[in-house]
Coordinates of N, CA and C in Angstrom, one line a residue:
P1364 N 0.7 -1.2 -0.3 CA 0.0 0.0 0.2 C 0.7 1.2 0.1
P1365 N 2.1 1.5 0.7 CA 2.8 2.7 0.7 C 3.2 3.1 -0.7
A1366 N 3.4 2.0 -1.6 CA 3.9 2.3 -2.9 C 2.7 2.3 -4.0
E1367 N 1.6 2.5 -3.4 CA 0.4 2.6 -4.4 C 0.5 3.8 -5.3
F1368 N 0.8 4.8 -4.6 CA 1.0 6.2 -5.5 C 2.2 6.3 -6.2
A1369 N 3.2 5.9 -5.9 CA 4.3 5.6 -6.8 C 4.0 4.9 -7.9
F1370 N 3.2 3.8 -8.0 CA 3.1 3.2 -9.0 C 2.0 3.7 -9.9
I1371 N 1.0 4.4 -9.3 CA -0.2 5.4 -10.1 C 0.8 6.4 -10.7
A1372 N 1.6 7.1 -10.1 CA 2.4 8.1 -10.6 C 3.3 7.5 -12.0
A1373 N 3.8 6.4 -11.7 CA 4.4 5.9 -13.0 C 3.5 5.3 -14.1
F1374 N 2.5 4.9 -13.8 CA 1.6 4.5 -14.9 C 1.1 5.8 -15.6
L1375 N 0.8 7.0 -14.7 CA 0.2 8.1 -15.7 C 1.6 8.6 -16.4
I1376 N 3.0 8.5 -16.1 CA 3.8 9.2 -16.7 C 3.9 8.1 -18.0
A1377 N 3.6 7.0 -18.0 CA 3.8 6.0 -18.9 C 2.8 6.0 -20.0
L1378 N 1.6 6.3 -19.5 CA 0.5 6.2 -20.4 C 0.6 6.8 -21.8
P1379 N 1.2 8.3 -21.7 CA 1.0 8.9 -23.2 C 1.8 8.1 -24.2
W1380 N 3.0 7.8 -23.3 CA 4.3 7.1 -24.3 C 3.7 5.6 -24.7
L1381 N 3.1 5.0 -23.8 CA 2.4 3.7 -24.5 C 1.4 3.8 -25.6
V1382 N 0.7 5.1 -25.7 CA -0.5 5.4 -26.6 C 0.4 5.7 -27.9
V1383 N 1.5 6.6 -27.8 CA 2.2 6.8 -29.1 C 2.8 5.6 -29.5
K1384 N 3.4 4.8 -28.8 CA 4.3 3.7 -29.2 C 3.1 2.8 -29.8
A1385 N 2.2 2.4 -29.2 CA 1.3 1.7 -29.7 C 0.6 2.1 -31.3
M1386 N 0.1 3.2 -31.3 CA 0.0 3.8 -32.4 C 0.8 3.7 -33.6
T1387 N 2.1 4.1 -33.2 CA 3.1 4.1 -34.2 C 3.5 2.6 -34.6
F1388 N 3.4 1.7 -33.6 CA 3.6 0.2 -34.4 C 2.7 -0.2 -35.1
A1389 N 1.4 0.1 -34.5 CA 0.1 -0.5 -35.4 C 0.3 0.2 -36.8
A1390 N 0.6 1.2 -36.9 CA 0.5 2.1 -38.4 C 1.6 1.5 -39.2
R1391 N 2.8 1.6 -38.6 CA 4.0 1.3 -39.6 C 3.9 -0.2 -39.9
K1392 N 3.1 -1.2 -39.2 CA 3.1 -2.3 -39.6 C 1.6 -2.8 -40.3
T1393 N 1.3 -1.6 -41.1 CA -0.1 -1.6 -41.7 C 0.5 -1.1 -42.9
A1394 N 0.0 -1.8 -44.3 CA 0.4 -1.1 -45.5 C -0.7 -1.6 -46.7
H1395 N -0.8 -0.7 -47.8 CA -1.7 -0.9 -48.6 C -1.2 -0.6 -50.0
R1396 N -1.0 -1.7 -50.9 CA -0.2 -1.4 -52.2 C 1.1 -1.1 -51.9
N1397 N 1.6 -1.6 -50.9 CA 3.1 -1.6 -50.4 C 3.6 0.0 -50.1
I1398 N 2.5 0.8 -49.7 CA 2.4 1.8 -49.2 C 2.3 1.9 -47.5
R1399 N 3.2 2.3 -46.8 CA 2.9 1.9 -45.3 C 1.9 3.3 -44.6
F1400 N 1.5 2.8 -43.5 CA 1.0 4.0 -42.9 C 1.8 4.5 -41.9
N1401 N 1.7 5.6 -41.1 CA 2.6 6.1 -40.1 C 1.8 6.9 -39.1
F1402 N 2.3 7.2 -37.8 CA 1.8 7.9 -36.9 C 2.8 8.6 -36.4
H1403 N 2.6 10.4 -36.3 CA 3.4 11.3 -36.3 C 3.5 12.0 -34.5
G1404 N 2.4 11.4 -33.8 CA 2.2 12.0 -32.5 C 3.4 12.1 -31.8
S1405 N 3.4 13.0 -30.8 CA 4.7 13.0 -30.1 C 4.0 13.0 -28.5
Y1406 N 5.1 12.5 -27.8 CA 4.7 12.4 -26.2 C 4.0 13.5 -25.5
G1407 N 4.6 14.7 -25.8 CA 4.1 15.9 -25.3 C 2.6 16.2 -25.8
E1408 N 2.2 16.0 -27.1 CA 1.0 15.9 -27.5 C -0.2 15.0 -26.7
A1409 N 0.5 13.6 -26.3 CA 0.0 12.7 -25.6 C -0.5 13.0 -24.1
V1410 N 0.3 13.6 -23.7 CA 0.2 14.2 -22.4 C -0.7 15.2 -22.2
K1411 N -0.9 16.1 -23.0 CA -2.2 16.9 -23.3 C -3.5 16.4 -23.2
F1412 N -3.4 15.4 -24.3 CA -4.8 14.8 -24.7 C -5.2 13.7 -23.8
F1413 N -4.3 12.8 -23.1 CA -4.5 11.8 -22.4 C -4.4 12.0 -20.8
L1414 N -3.9 13.1 -20.5 CA -3.8 13.5 -19.1 C -4.2 14.7 -18.7
L1415 N -3.6 15.8 -19.1 CA -3.9 17.0 -18.6 C -5.6 17.6 -19.1
L1416 N -5.9 17.1 -20.1 CA -7.4 17.4 -20.3 C -8.4 16.7 -19.6
Y1417 N -8.1 15.5 -19.1 CA -9.0 14.9 -18.0 C -9.1 15.7 -16.7
L1418 N -8.1 16.5 -16.3 CA -8.1 17.4 -15.3 C -9.6 18.4 -15.2
L1419 N -9.9 18.6 -16.7 CA -11.4 19.3 -16.5 C -12.5 18.7 -16.3
V1420 N -12.3 17.3 -16.4 CA -13.6 16.4 -16.1 C -14.2 16.8 -14.7
P1421 N -13.6 16.7 -13.6 CA -14.2 16.8 -12.3 C -14.4 18.2 -12.0
F1422 N -13.6 19.1 -12.8 CA -13.9 20.6 -12.2 C -15.3 21.0 -13.0
T1423 N -15.5 20.4 -14.2 CA -17.0 20.7 -14.8 C -18.0 19.7 -14.5
L1424 N -17.9 18.8 -13.4 CA -18.9 18.0 -13.1 C -19.2 16.8 -14.2
G1425 N -18.0 16.5 -14.9 CA -18.1 15.7 -16.0 C -18.5 16.4 -17.4
L1426 N -19.1 17.7 -17.4 CA -19.5 18.1 -18.6 C -18.5 18.3 -19.8
A1427 N -17.2 18.3 -19.4 CA -16.1 18.3 -20.3 C -15.9 17.0 -21.0
Y1428 N -16.2 16.0 -20.4 CA -15.8 14.6 -21.2 C -16.1 14.6 -22.6
P1429 N -17.3 15.0 -23.2 CA -17.2 14.7 -24.5 C -16.2 15.6 -25.5
L1430 N -15.9 16.7 -24.9 CA -15.0 17.6 -25.5 C -13.5 16.6 -25.4
V1431 N -13.2 16.3 -24.2 CA -11.9 15.4 -24.0 C -11.6 14.3 -24.8
V1432 N -12.9 13.6 -25.4 CA -13.1 12.5 -26.2 C -12.9 13.1 -27.7
Q1433 N -13.4 14.2 -28.0 CA -13.4 14.7 -29.2 C -11.9 15.2 -29.5
R1434 N -11.3 15.6 -28.6 CA -10.0 16.1 -28.8 C -9.1 15.0 -29.1
Q1435 N -9.3 13.7 -28.3 CA -8.3 12.7 -28.3 C -8.5 11.9 -29.6
K1436 N -9.7 11.8 -30.2 CA -9.9 11.1 -31.5 C -9.4 12.1 -32.5
R1437 N -9.5 13.5 -32.6 CA -8.7 14.3 -33.5 C -7.4 14.1 -33.6
F1438 N -6.9 13.9 -32.3 CA -5.1 13.8 -32.4 C -4.9 12.4 -32.9
L1439 N -5.6 11.6 -32.8 CA -5.2 10.1 -33.0 C -5.4 10.0 -34.6
V1440 N -6.5 10.7 -35.2 CA -6.6 10.6 -36.5 C -5.8 11.4 -37.4
E1441 N -5.6 12.6 -36.9 CA -4.9 13.6 -37.6 C -3.4 13.4 -37.6
R1442 N -2.7 12.7 -36.6 CA -1.4 12.2 -36.5 C -1.1 11.0 -37.5
H1443 N -2.2 10.5 -37.9 CA -1.9 9.5 -38.9 C -1.7 9.8 -40.3
S1444 N -0.9 9.3 -41.1 CA -1.1 9.3 -42.5 C -0.8 8.1 -43.2
F1445 N -0.8 8.4 -44.5 CA -0.6 7.2 -45.5 C 0.3 7.4 -46.6
G1446 N 1.4 7.1 -46.5 CA 2.5 7.6 -47.2 C 2.9 9.0 -46.6
T1447 N 2.8 9.9 -47.5 CA 3.1 11.2 -47.0 C 1.8 12.1 -47.0
S1448 N 0.5 11.4 -47.2 CA -0.7 12.2 -47.0 C -1.3 12.0 -45.9
S1449 N -1.6 13.0 -45.0 CA -2.3 12.9 -43.6 C -3.8 12.9 -43.6
F1450 N -4.3 12.3 -42.6 CA -5.6 12.3 -42.6 C -6.5 13.5 -41.9
A1451 N -7.5 13.8 -42.3 CA -8.3 14.7 -41.5 C -9.3 14.6 -40.8
F1452 N -9.8 15.1 -39.7 CA -10.6 14.8 -38.9 C -12.1 16.1 -38.9
G1453 N -13.2 15.6 -39.0 CA -14.1 16.6 -39.1 C -15.2 16.8 -38.2
A1454 N -15.3 15.9 -37.5 CA -16.2 15.9 -36.0 C -16.0 16.9 -35.2
T1455 N -16.9 17.6 -35.0 CA -16.7 18.8 -34.1 C -17.1 18.5 -32.6
A1456 N -16.7 19.3 -31.5 CA -17.1 18.8 -30.1 C -18.7 18.9 -30.2
G1457 N -19.4 19.7 -30.7 CA -20.9 19.7 -30.7 C -21.4 18.4 -31.2
S1458 N -20.9 17.6 -32.2 CA -21.5 16.5 -32.3 C -21.3 15.3 -31.5
F1459 N -20.1 15.2 -30.7 CA -19.8 14.3 -29.5 C -20.8 14.8 -28.5
Y1460 N -21.0 16.0 -28.2 CA -22.0 16.5 -27.1 C -23.3 15.9 -27.5
K1461 N -24.0 16.0 -28.6 CA -25.1 15.7 -29.1 C -25.3 14.1 -28.7
A1462 N -24.2 13.3 -29.3 CA -24.1 12.0 -29.3 C -24.3 11.5 -27.7
Y1463 N -23.6 12.3 -26.7 CA -23.5 11.9 -25.5 C -24.7 12.2 -24.7
L1464 N -25.2 13.2 -25.1 CA -26.7 13.7 -24.5 C -27.6 12.7 -24.9
V1465 N -27.8 12.3 -26.2 CA -28.8 11.4 -26.3 C -28.5 9.9 -25.5
G1466 N -27.2 9.6 -25.4 CA -26.8 8.3 -24.8 C -27.4 8.5 -23.4
V1467 N -27.0 9.7 -22.5 CA -27.3 9.8 -21.2 C -28.8 9.7 -20.9
L1468 N -29.4 10.6 -21.8 CA -30.9 10.4 -21.5 C -31.7 9.1 -21.7
L1469 N -31.0 8.4 -22.9 CA -31.5 7.1 -22.9 C -31.2 5.9 -21.8
F1470 N -29.9 6.3 -21.3 CA -29.5 5.4 -20.2 C -30.5 5.6 -18.9
F1471 N -30.7 6.9 -18.6 CA -31.6 7.3 -17.4 C -32.9 6.8 -17.6
I1472 N -33.6 6.9 -18.8 CA -35.0 6.4 -19.0 C -34.9 4.8 -18.9
L1473 N -33.8 4.2 -19.4 CA -33.9 2.7 -19.4 C -33.4 2.2 -18.1
A1474 N -32.7 2.8 -17.5 CA -32.2 2.6 -16.0 C -33.5 2.6 -15.1
A1475 N -34.2 3.7 -15.4 CA -35.6 3.8 -14.5 C -36.6 2.8 -14.7
A1476 N -36.7 2.5 -15.9 CA -37.6 1.5 -16.3 C -37.1 -0.1 -15.8
A1477 N -35.8 -0.3 -15.9 CA -35.1 -1.5 -15.5 C -35.3 -1.6 -14.0
M1478 N -35.1 -0.7 -13.3 CA -35.4 -0.7 -11.7 C -36.7 -0.9 -11.4
F1479 N -37.6 -0.1 -11.9 CA -39.2 -0.1 -11.9 C -39.6 -1.6 -12.1
L1480 N -39.1 -2.1 -13.3 CA -39.5 -3.8 -13.3 C -38.8 -4.7 -12.5
G1481 N -37.6 -4.4 -12.1 CA -36.9 -5.1 -11.2 C -37.6 -5.3 -10.0
G1482 N -38.1 -4.1 -9.5 CA -38.9 -3.9 -8.0 C -40.1 -4.7 -8.3
M1483 N -40.7 -4.6 -9.3 CA -42.0 -5.3 -9.4 C -41.8 -7.0 -9.4
L1484 N -40.6 -7.3 -10.1 CA -40.5 -8.7 -10.2 C -40.0 -9.2 -8.6
S1485 N -39.3 -8.5 -8.1 CA -38.8 -8.8 -6.8 C -39.9 -8.8 -5.8
S1486 N -40.9 -8.1 -5.9 CA -42.0 -7.7 -5.0 C -42.9 -9.3 -5.3
F1487 N -42.9 -9.7 -6.5 CA -44.0 -10.8 -7.0 C -43.2 -12.2 -6.5
I1488 N -41.6 -12.2 -6.6 CA -41.0 -13.3 -5.9 C -41.0 -13.2 -4.5
D1489 N -41.0 -12.2 -3.8 CA -41.0 -12.4 -2.4 C -42.4 -12.8 -1.8
V1490 N -43.4 -12.4 -2.5 CA -44.9 -12.8 -2.1 C -44.9 -14.3 -2.3
A1491 N -44.6 -14.9 -3.5 CA -44.7 -16.3 -3.9 C -43.9 -16.7 -2.8
Q1492 N -42.5 -16.6 -2.5 CA -41.8 -17.4 -1.6 C -42.5 -17.2 -0.3
A1493 N -43.1 -16.1 0.2 CA -43.8 -16.2 1.5 C -44.8 -17.2 1.7
E1494 N -45.7 -17.2 0.5 CA -46.7 -18.1 0.4 C -46.5 -19.5 0.4
E1495 N -45.2 -19.7 -0.2 CA -44.9 -21.2 -0.3 C -44.0 -21.6 0.6
K1496 N -43.8 -20.6 1.8 CA -42.8 -21.0 2.7 C -41.7 -21.4 2.1
A1497 N -40.9 -20.8 1.0 CA -39.7 -21.5 0.5 C -38.6 -21.0 0.8
G1498 N -38.6 -20.6 1.9 CA -37.3 -20.1 2.9 C -37.1 -18.5 2.6
P1499 N -36.1 -18.0 3.3 CA -36.0 -16.3 3.5 C -36.0 -15.7 2.3
P1500 N -36.8 -14.5 1.9 CA -36.7 -13.8 0.6 C -35.3 -13.2 0.6
G1501 N -34.7 -13.0 -0.7 CA -33.2 -12.4 -0.9 C -32.8 -12.7 -2.1
G1502 N -32.3 -14.0 -2.3 CA -31.7 -14.5 -3.5 C -32.4 -14.3 -4.8
P1503 N -33.4 -14.8 -5.2 CA -34.2 -14.5 -6.5 C -34.5 -13.2 -6.5
A1504 N -35.1 -12.6 -5.6 CA -35.5 -11.3 -5.7 C -34.4 -10.2 -5.9
L1505 N -33.5 -10.4 -5.4 CA -32.2 -9.7 -5.6 C -31.6 -9.7 -7.1
L1506 N -31.6 -10.8 -7.5 CA -31.3 -11.3 -8.9 C -32.4 -10.5 -9.9
A1507 N -33.5 -10.6 -9.7 CA -34.7 -9.8 -10.4 C -34.2 -8.4 -10.5
V1508 N -33.7 -7.9 -9.5 CA -33.3 -6.3 -9.4 C -32.2 -6.0 -10.4
I1509 N -31.0 -7.1 -10.0 CA -29.7 -6.6 -10.6 C -29.7 -7.1 -12.1
V1510 N -30.4 -7.9 -12.4 CA -30.2 -8.4 -13.9 C -30.5 -7.3 -15.0
P1511 N -31.7 -6.7 -14.9 CA -32.2 -5.8 -15.8 C -31.4 -4.7 -15.6
V1512 N -30.8 -4.2 -14.6 CA -29.8 -3.1 -14.4 C -28.6 -3.3 -15.0
V1513 N -28.1 -4.6 -14.8 CA -26.9 -4.9 -15.6 C -26.8 -5.0 -17.3
L1514 N -28.4 -5.3 -17.6 CA -28.5 -5.5 -18.9 C -28.5 -3.8 -19.5
V1515 N -29.0 -2.9 -18.8 CA -29.1 -1.6 -19.2 C -27.4 -1.1 -19.4
Y1516 N -26.8 -1.3 -18.3 CA -25.3 -0.9 -18.2 C -24.6 -1.4 -19.7
F1517 N -24.9 -2.7 -19.8 CA -24.5 -3.3 -21.0 C -24.8 -2.6 -22.3
L1518 N -26.1 -2.3 -22.5 CA -26.5 -1.7 -23.7 C -26.2 -0.2 -23.7
A1519 N -26.0 0.6 -22.6 CA -25.3 1.7 -22.6 C -24.0 1.8 -23.2
F1520 N -23.1 0.7 -22.6 CA -21.6 0.6 -23.1 C -21.7 0.3 -24.7
A1521 N -22.5 -0.4 -25.3 CA -22.5 -0.9 -26.5 C -22.9 0.5 -27.3
Y1522 N -23.8 1.3 -26.7 CA -24.6 2.5 -27.4 C -23.1 3.6 -27.6
F1523 N -22.4 3.6 -26.5 CA -21.5 4.7 -26.5 C -20.3 4.5 -27.4
H1524 N -19.9 3.0 -27.5 CA -18.9 2.6 -28.3 C -19.5 2.5 -29.9
T1525 N -20.5 2.3 -30.2 CA -21.0 2.2 -31.2 C -21.2 3.7 -31.9
V1526 N -21.7 4.6 -31.2 CA -22.0 6.1 -31.9 C -20.7 6.5 -32.0
T1527 N -19.7 6.4 -31.0 CA -18.4 7.0 -31.2 C -17.8 6.5 -32.4
T1528 N -17.7 5.3 -32.4 CA -16.9 4.7 -33.7 C -17.4 5.3 -35.0
N1529 N -19.0 5.1 -35.0 CA -19.6 5.9 -36.5 C -19.2 7.1 -36.5
L1530 N -19.1 7.9 -35.5 CA -19.0 9.1 -35.4 C -17.5 9.6 -36.1
V1531 N -16.6 8.7 -35.4 CA -15.2 9.1 -36.0 C -14.7 8.7 -37.3
W1532 N -15.1 7.6 -37.7 CA -14.9 6.9 -39.0 C -15.6 8.0 -39.9
G1533 N -17.1 8.2 -39.8 CA -17.7 9.1 -40.8 C -17.1 10.5 -40.9
N1534 N -16.2 10.8 -40.0 CA -15.8 12.2 -40.3 C -14.0 12.1 -40.3
T1535 N -13.7 11.0 -40.9 CA -12.3 10.7 -41.1 C -12.0 10.8 -42.7
A1536 N -11.0 11.5 -43.1 CA -11.0 11.7 -44.6 C -9.2 11.8 -44.9
N1537 N -9.1 11.4 -46.3 CA -7.5 11.8 -46.7 C -7.8 12.2 -47.9
Q1538 N -7.5 13.5 -48.0 CA -7.8 14.3 -49.3 C -9.3 14.4 -49.7
A1539 N -9.5 13.6 -50.8 CA -11.0 13.6 -51.2 C -11.5 12.4 -51.0
H1540 N -10.8 11.5 -50.3 CA -11.5 10.3 -50.1 C -12.0 10.2 -48.6
R1541 N -12.9 9.6 -48.3 CA -13.6 9.7 -46.9 C -13.9 8.1 -46.6
F1542 N -14.0 7.9 -45.1 CA -14.6 6.5 -44.7 C -16.0 6.7 -44.3
S1543 N -16.5 5.5 -44.0 CA -18.0 5.5 -43.4 C -18.0 4.2 -42.3
S1544 N -18.8 4.4 -41.3 CA -19.0 3.4 -40.4 C -20.6 3.0 -40.2
K1545 N -21.1 1.7 -40.3 CA -22.5 1.8 -40.0 C -22.8 0.6 -38.9
L1546 N -22.1 0.9 -38.0 CA -22.2 -0.2 -36.9 C -23.7 -0.1 -36.2
G1547 N -24.6 -1.1 -35.8 CA -25.6 -1.1 -35.2 C -25.5 -1.5 -33.6
V1548 N -26.1 -0.5 -33.0 CA -26.3 -0.8 -31.4 C -26.5 -2.1 -31.0
M1549 N -27.6 -2.5 -31.6 CA -28.2 -3.9 -30.9 C -27.4 -5.0 -31.4
K1550 N -26.7 -4.9 -32.7 CA -26.0 -5.8 -33.1 C -24.6 -6.0 -32.3
I1551 N -24.0 -4.8 -31.9 CA -22.9 -4.7 -31.1 C -23.0 -5.3 -29.6
A1552 N -24.4 -4.8 -29.2 CA -24.6 -5.4 -27.9 C -24.7 -6.7 -27.8
W1553 N -25.3 -7.5 -28.9 CA -25.6 -8.9 -28.9 C -24.0 -9.5 -29.0
L1554 N -23.5 -9.1 -29.8 CA -22.1 -9.5 -30.0 C -21.2 -9.5 -28.8
Y1555 N -21.5 -8.4 -28.1 CA -20.9 -8.2 -26.8 C -21.1 -9.5 -25.8
F1556 N -22.6 -9.2 -25.7 CA -23.1 -10.4 -24.7 C -22.8 -11.7 -25.1
S1557 N -23.0 -12.1 -26.3 CA -22.6 -13.5 -26.9 C -21.4 -13.9 -26.6
N1558 N -20.4 -12.7 -26.9 CA -18.8 -13.2 -26.8 C -18.5 -13.4 -25.3
V1559 N -18.8 -12.6 -24.3 CA -18.9 -12.7 -22.9 C -19.2 -14.1 -22.6
L1560 N -20.4 -14.2 -22.8 CA -21.1 -15.4 -22.4 C -20.2 -16.8 -23.0
G1561 N -19.7 -16.7 -24.3 CA -19.1 -17.9 -24.7 C -17.5 -17.7 -24.1
I1562 N -17.3 -16.7 -23.9 CA -15.8 -16.8 -23.2 C -15.7 -17.5 -21.9
V1563 N -16.7 -17.0 -21.0 CA -17.0 -17.5 -19.8 C -17.5 -18.9 -19.7
L1564 N -18.3 -19.4 -20.4 CA -18.6 -21.0 -20.5 C -17.7 -21.9 -21.0
S1565 N -16.6 -21.3 -21.7 CA -15.5 -22.0 -22.1 C -14.3 -21.7 -21.5
F1566 N -14.2 -21.2 -20.5 CA -13.1 -20.9 -19.6 C -12.1 -20.0 -20.3
G1567 N -12.5 -19.3 -21.3 CA -11.5 -18.5 -22.0 C -10.9 -18.9 -23.3
L1568 N -11.4 -20.2 -23.7 CA -11.0 -20.6 -24.8 C -11.7 -20.3 -26.2
L1569 N -12.7 -19.7 -26.2 CA -13.5 -18.8 -27.1 C -13.0 -17.6 -27.4
T1570 N -11.9 -17.0 -26.7 CA -11.5 -15.8 -26.9 C -11.0 -15.3 -28.4
P1571 N -10.3 -16.1 -28.8 CA -10.2 -15.9 -30.2 C -11.4 -15.7 -31.2
W1572 N -12.6 -16.7 -31.1 CA -13.6 -16.5 -31.7 C -14.2 -15.4 -31.6
A1573 N -14.3 -14.9 -30.5 CA -15.0 -13.8 -30.1 C -14.3 -12.5 -30.7
Q1574 N -13.3 -12.3 -30.7 CA -12.2 -11.2 -31.2 C -12.6 -11.3 -32.6
I1575 N -12.5 -12.5 -33.4 CA -12.9 -12.6 -34.8 C -14.4 -12.1 -35.2
R1576 N -15.3 -12.5 -34.4 CA -16.5 -12.1 -34.7 C -16.8 -10.7 -34.8
L1577 N -16.2 -10.1 -33.6 CA -16.2 -8.6 -33.6 C -15.3 -7.7 -34.5
A1578 N -14.3 -8.4 -34.9 CA -13.3 -7.8 -36.1 C -14.2 -8.0 -37.5
R1579 N -14.6 -9.1 -37.6 CA -15.7 -9.3 -38.9 C -16.5 -8.3 -39.1
Y1580 N -17.4 -8.3 -37.9 CA -18.6 -7.3 -38.2 C -18.3 -5.9 -38.5
R1581 N -17.0 -5.5 -37.7 CA -16.5 -4.0 -37.8 C -16.2 -3.6 -39.3
A1582 N -15.5 -4.8 -39.9 CA -15.1 -4.7 -41.3 C -16.0 -4.6 -42.2
Q1583 N -17.1 -5.4 -41.8 CA -18.4 -5.4 -42.7 C -18.8 -4.2 -42.9
C1584 N -18.9 -3.4 -41.8 CA -19.7 -2.2 -41.5 C -18.8 -0.9 -42.0
T1585 N -17.5 -1.1 -42.2 CA -16.7 0.1 -42.4 C -16.3 0.1 -44.1
G1586 N -16.4 1.3 -44.5 CA -16.3 1.4 -46.0 C -15.5 2.7 -46.5
V1587 N -15.0 2.9 -47.5 CA -14.3 3.9 -48.1 C -15.0 4.6 -49.3
W1588 N -15.4 5.9 -49.3 CA -15.8 6.3 -50.5 C -14.7 7.0 -51.2
V1589 N -14.4 6.7 -52.3 CA -13.4 7.1 -53.3 C -13.8 8.1 -54.2
A1590 N -13.0 9.2 -54.2 CA -13.5 10.2 -55.0 C -13.0 10.1 -56.5
D1591 N -11.7 9.8 -56.8 CA -11.3 9.3 -58.0 C -10.6 8.1 -58.1
S1592 N -9.7 7.7 -58.8 CA -9.2 6.3 -58.5 C -8.1 6.3 -57.6
L1593 N -8.1 5.2 -56.8 CA -7.3 5.0 -55.9 C -5.6 4.9 -56.5
G1594 N -5.6 4.4 -57.8 CA -4.5 4.4 -58.4 C -3.7 5.7 -58.5
G1595 N -4.3 6.7 -59.0 CA -4.2 7.9 -59.1 C -3.7 8.8 -58.0
F1596 N -4.4 8.4 -57.0 CA -4.2 8.8 -55.5 C -2.6 8.4 -55.1

């Protein structure tokens, strides 16, 4: 425990370096028609976008979080290049705020509905157990409350991941060529749920299967809109 703060400090110092090195490695190991990608972000920029900007979040009661995400995504996209041609990022902070506002509203609505449904189910289970004298109430009733709430959290995670991914790819371009992403929230939620279930039931043996399923779906939903010929580009 006395070393906890030292380890946290070391991790925070290393985090921007890890981001830059991971992006650089992935980009330089990717090529199209023998032309490699590259990443030109610096450690100082990564410190700004992945550490310093987060200081705004607690002081704004979380209101600055969509802005932080937008700045991070812009940094990651615009520091990439294909050969000598850099990528451009057109998504504004307002578009991220809109996406997160809708997500938060949906989350609270679904969470309220889930808690209400869970409370009703819990009451019915308690009454049924009392009438049948099936033992002290608690287990099944508590499960009836927890399961709907966990499913809402699961759906909310899928929503934010899907909307953010579509927003980033849909606003990424290289010269006149641009990208698109058409991920579906319910499809992503189902993939996450079934993947986790498969991994747990197989004691981790289905992890590669789960990764391939998710990668295949993301690839199927990602496209490139070509302005002229890629050969000329």
